[in-house]
Tab-separated table of C-alpha atoms in Angstrom:
chain	number	residue	atom	x	y	z
A	1	GLN	CA	46.910	11.304	-41.170
A	2	VAL	CA	44.886	12.034	-38.303
A	3	GLN	CA	45.508	13.875	-34.948
A	4	LEU	CA	43.830	13.208	-32.237
A	5	VAL	CA	42.964	15.589	-28.642
A	6	GLU	CA	41.409	15.132	-25.313
A	7	SER	CA	39.415	16.398	-22.992
A	8	GLY	CA	37.525	16.262	-19.493
A	9	GLY	CA	39.553	14.818	-17.275
A	10	GLY	CA	39.726	16.626	-13.613
A	11	SER	CA	40.089	15.706	-10.848
A	12	VAL	CA	37.366	14.259	-8.366
A	13	ARG	CA	36.030	12.685	-5.389
A	14	ALA	CA	34.932	8.708	-5.221
A	15	GLY	CA	31.451	8.196	-6.300
A	16	GLY	CA	31.735	11.163	-9.161
A	17	ALA	CA	31.893	10.797	-13.091
A	18	LEU	CA	32.693	12.622	-15.560
A	19	LYS	CA	32.680	12.752	-19.687
A	20	LEU	CA	35.662	12.856	-22.127
A	21	SER	CA	35.685	14.169	-25.278
A	22	CYS	CA	38.336	13.444	-28.253
A	23	VAL	CA	38.052	14.876	-30.912
A	24	ALA	CA	39.206	14.504	-34.409
A	25	SER	CA	41.443	16.253	-36.440
A	26	ARG	CA	39.422	14.641	-39.540
A	27	THR	CA	36.570	11.996	-40.514
A	28	ILE	CA	37.103	8.600	-39.101
A	29	PHE	CA	35.527	6.258	-42.013
A	30	GLU	CA	33.287	3.591	-40.159
A	31	TRP	CA	35.485	0.731	-40.898
A	32	GLU	CA	38.110	2.366	-38.601
A	33	SER	CA	38.262	2.148	-34.645
A	34	MET	CA	38.402	4.087	-31.451
A	35	SER	CA	38.856	3.930	-27.928
A	36	TRP	CA	40.409	5.595	-24.889
A	37	TYR	CA	42.772	3.595	-23.173
A	38	ARG	CA	44.568	4.755	-19.648
A	39	GLN	CA	47.883	3.995	-17.691
A	40	ALA	CA	48.473	4.363	-14.083
A	41	PRO	CA	51.480	5.766	-12.868
A	42	GLY	CA	53.997	1.996	-12.805
A	43	LYS	CA	51.734	0.061	-14.643
A	44	GLU	CA	50.911	-0.931	-18.448
A	45	ARG	CA	48.890	1.004	-20.496
A	46	GLU	CA	45.469	-0.954	-21.535
A	47	LEU	CA	42.600	-0.365	-23.287
A	48	VAL	CA	38.967	0.549	-21.543
A	49	ALA	CA	36.400	1.168	-23.572
A	50	LEU	CA	36.233	-0.256	-27.702
A	51	SER	CA	33.724	1.400	-30.225
A	52	PRO	CA	34.465	-0.659	-32.923
A	53	ASN	CA	33.277	1.023	-36.156
A	54	GLY	CA	30.908	3.698	-36.540
A	55	THR	CA	28.031	2.063	-39.232
A	56	THR	CA	26.724	-0.162	-35.302
A	57	SER	CA	26.431	1.461	-32.137
A	58	ALA	CA	28.206	-1.978	-30.466
A	59	THR	CA	31.035	-1.472	-27.725
A	60	GLU	CA	32.824	-3.045	-25.199
A	61	VAL	CA	34.670	-1.961	-21.874
A	62	VAL	CA	36.729	-4.232	-19.934
A	63	PRO	CA	35.201	-5.924	-17.053
A	64	SER	CA	36.417	-4.221	-14.326
A	65	VAL	CA	34.128	-0.049	-15.783
A	66	LYS	CA	31.618	-2.279	-17.052
A	67	GLY	CA	28.061	-1.245	-15.873
A	68	ARG	CA	30.353	2.468	-14.914
A	69	PHE	CA	31.269	3.902	-18.299
A	70	SER	CA	30.284	3.789	-21.448
A	71	ILE	CA	32.013	4.358	-24.843
A	72	SER	CA	29.875	6.881	-27.504
A	73	ARG	CA	30.637	8.057	-31.141
A	74	ASP	CA	29.259	10.953	-33.033
A	75	ASN	CA	31.025	10.596	-36.166
A	76	GLU	CA	29.026	15.011	-37.774
A	77	LYS	CA	31.064	15.467	-34.755
A	78	ASN	CA	34.616	12.702	-36.232
A	79	SER	CA	34.412	12.549	-31.474
A	80	VAL	CA	34.066	9.020	-29.688
A	81	TYR	CA	32.826	9.548	-25.262
A	82	LEU	CA	33.553	8.358	-22.186
A	83	GLN	CA	31.602	8.488	-20.010
A	84	MET	CA	32.024	7.598	-16.392
A	85	ASN	CA	29.966	6.770	-13.787
A	86	GLY	CA	30.355	6.102	-10.230
A	87	LEU	CA	34.231	6.731	-10.538
A	88	LYS	CA	36.564	4.642	-8.190
A	89	PRO	CA	40.814	5.936	-7.036
A	90	GLU	CA	42.075	2.794	-8.914
A	91	ASP	CA	39.975	4.967	-12.177
A	92	THR	CA	42.770	7.286	-11.613
A	93	ALA	CA	45.021	7.509	-14.406
A	94	ARG	CA	46.015	9.412	-17.537
A	95	TYR	CA	43.305	9.471	-20.031
A	96	TYR	CA	44.212	8.475	-24.069
A	97	CYS	CA	42.243	8.914	-27.042
A	98	ASN	CA	43.028	6.051	-30.009
A	99	VAL	CA	42.089	5.755	-34.072
A	100	ARG	CA	43.213	2.475	-35.484
A	101	ASN	CA	43.225	1.164	-38.806
A	102	SER	CA	44.182	-1.528	-40.523
A	103	VAL	CA	48.018	0.357	-42.020
A	104	ARG	CA	48.249	2.700	-38.644
A	105	GLU	CA	47.123	3.437	-34.998
A	106	TYR	CA	46.751	7.047	-33.623
A	107	TRP	CA	46.928	8.994	-29.602
A	108	GLY	CA	46.183	11.607	-28.114
A	109	PRO	CA	48.157	13.262	-26.263
A	110	GLY	CA	45.982	12.022	-23.451
A	111	THR	CA	43.935	14.495	-20.379
A	112	GLN	CA	44.318	13.162	-16.666
A	113	VAL	CA	42.144	11.789	-14.996
A	114	THR	CA	42.508	11.930	-10.557
A	115	VAL	CA	39.929	10.689	-7.820
A	116	SER	CA	40.193	10.894	-4.462
A	117	SER	CA	39.019	9.212	-2.012
């Protein structure tokens, strides 16, 4: 079992930056993925960024945030981060941390990001 806690959300103006953090309650194994999702009011939860495993630095982000967001992972701190630059109002959403393995997935309670124009 793993508990996830996100932090770093807040309210910023368009063009601003935030760095979200997610800390897990145990070591995240190298075969477990860590990722960030977001959900805006009236919309489905969507994947934003993915770190597929803990052994490589390869990451994936969705096209809408490419060049602005980046995901990184610190295995020693049981943490994953989402650096968000050049924020836009359409980035406004609740952001969730996710850990997934072959049999289970875990979610944090989320942290709110609000971007005003």
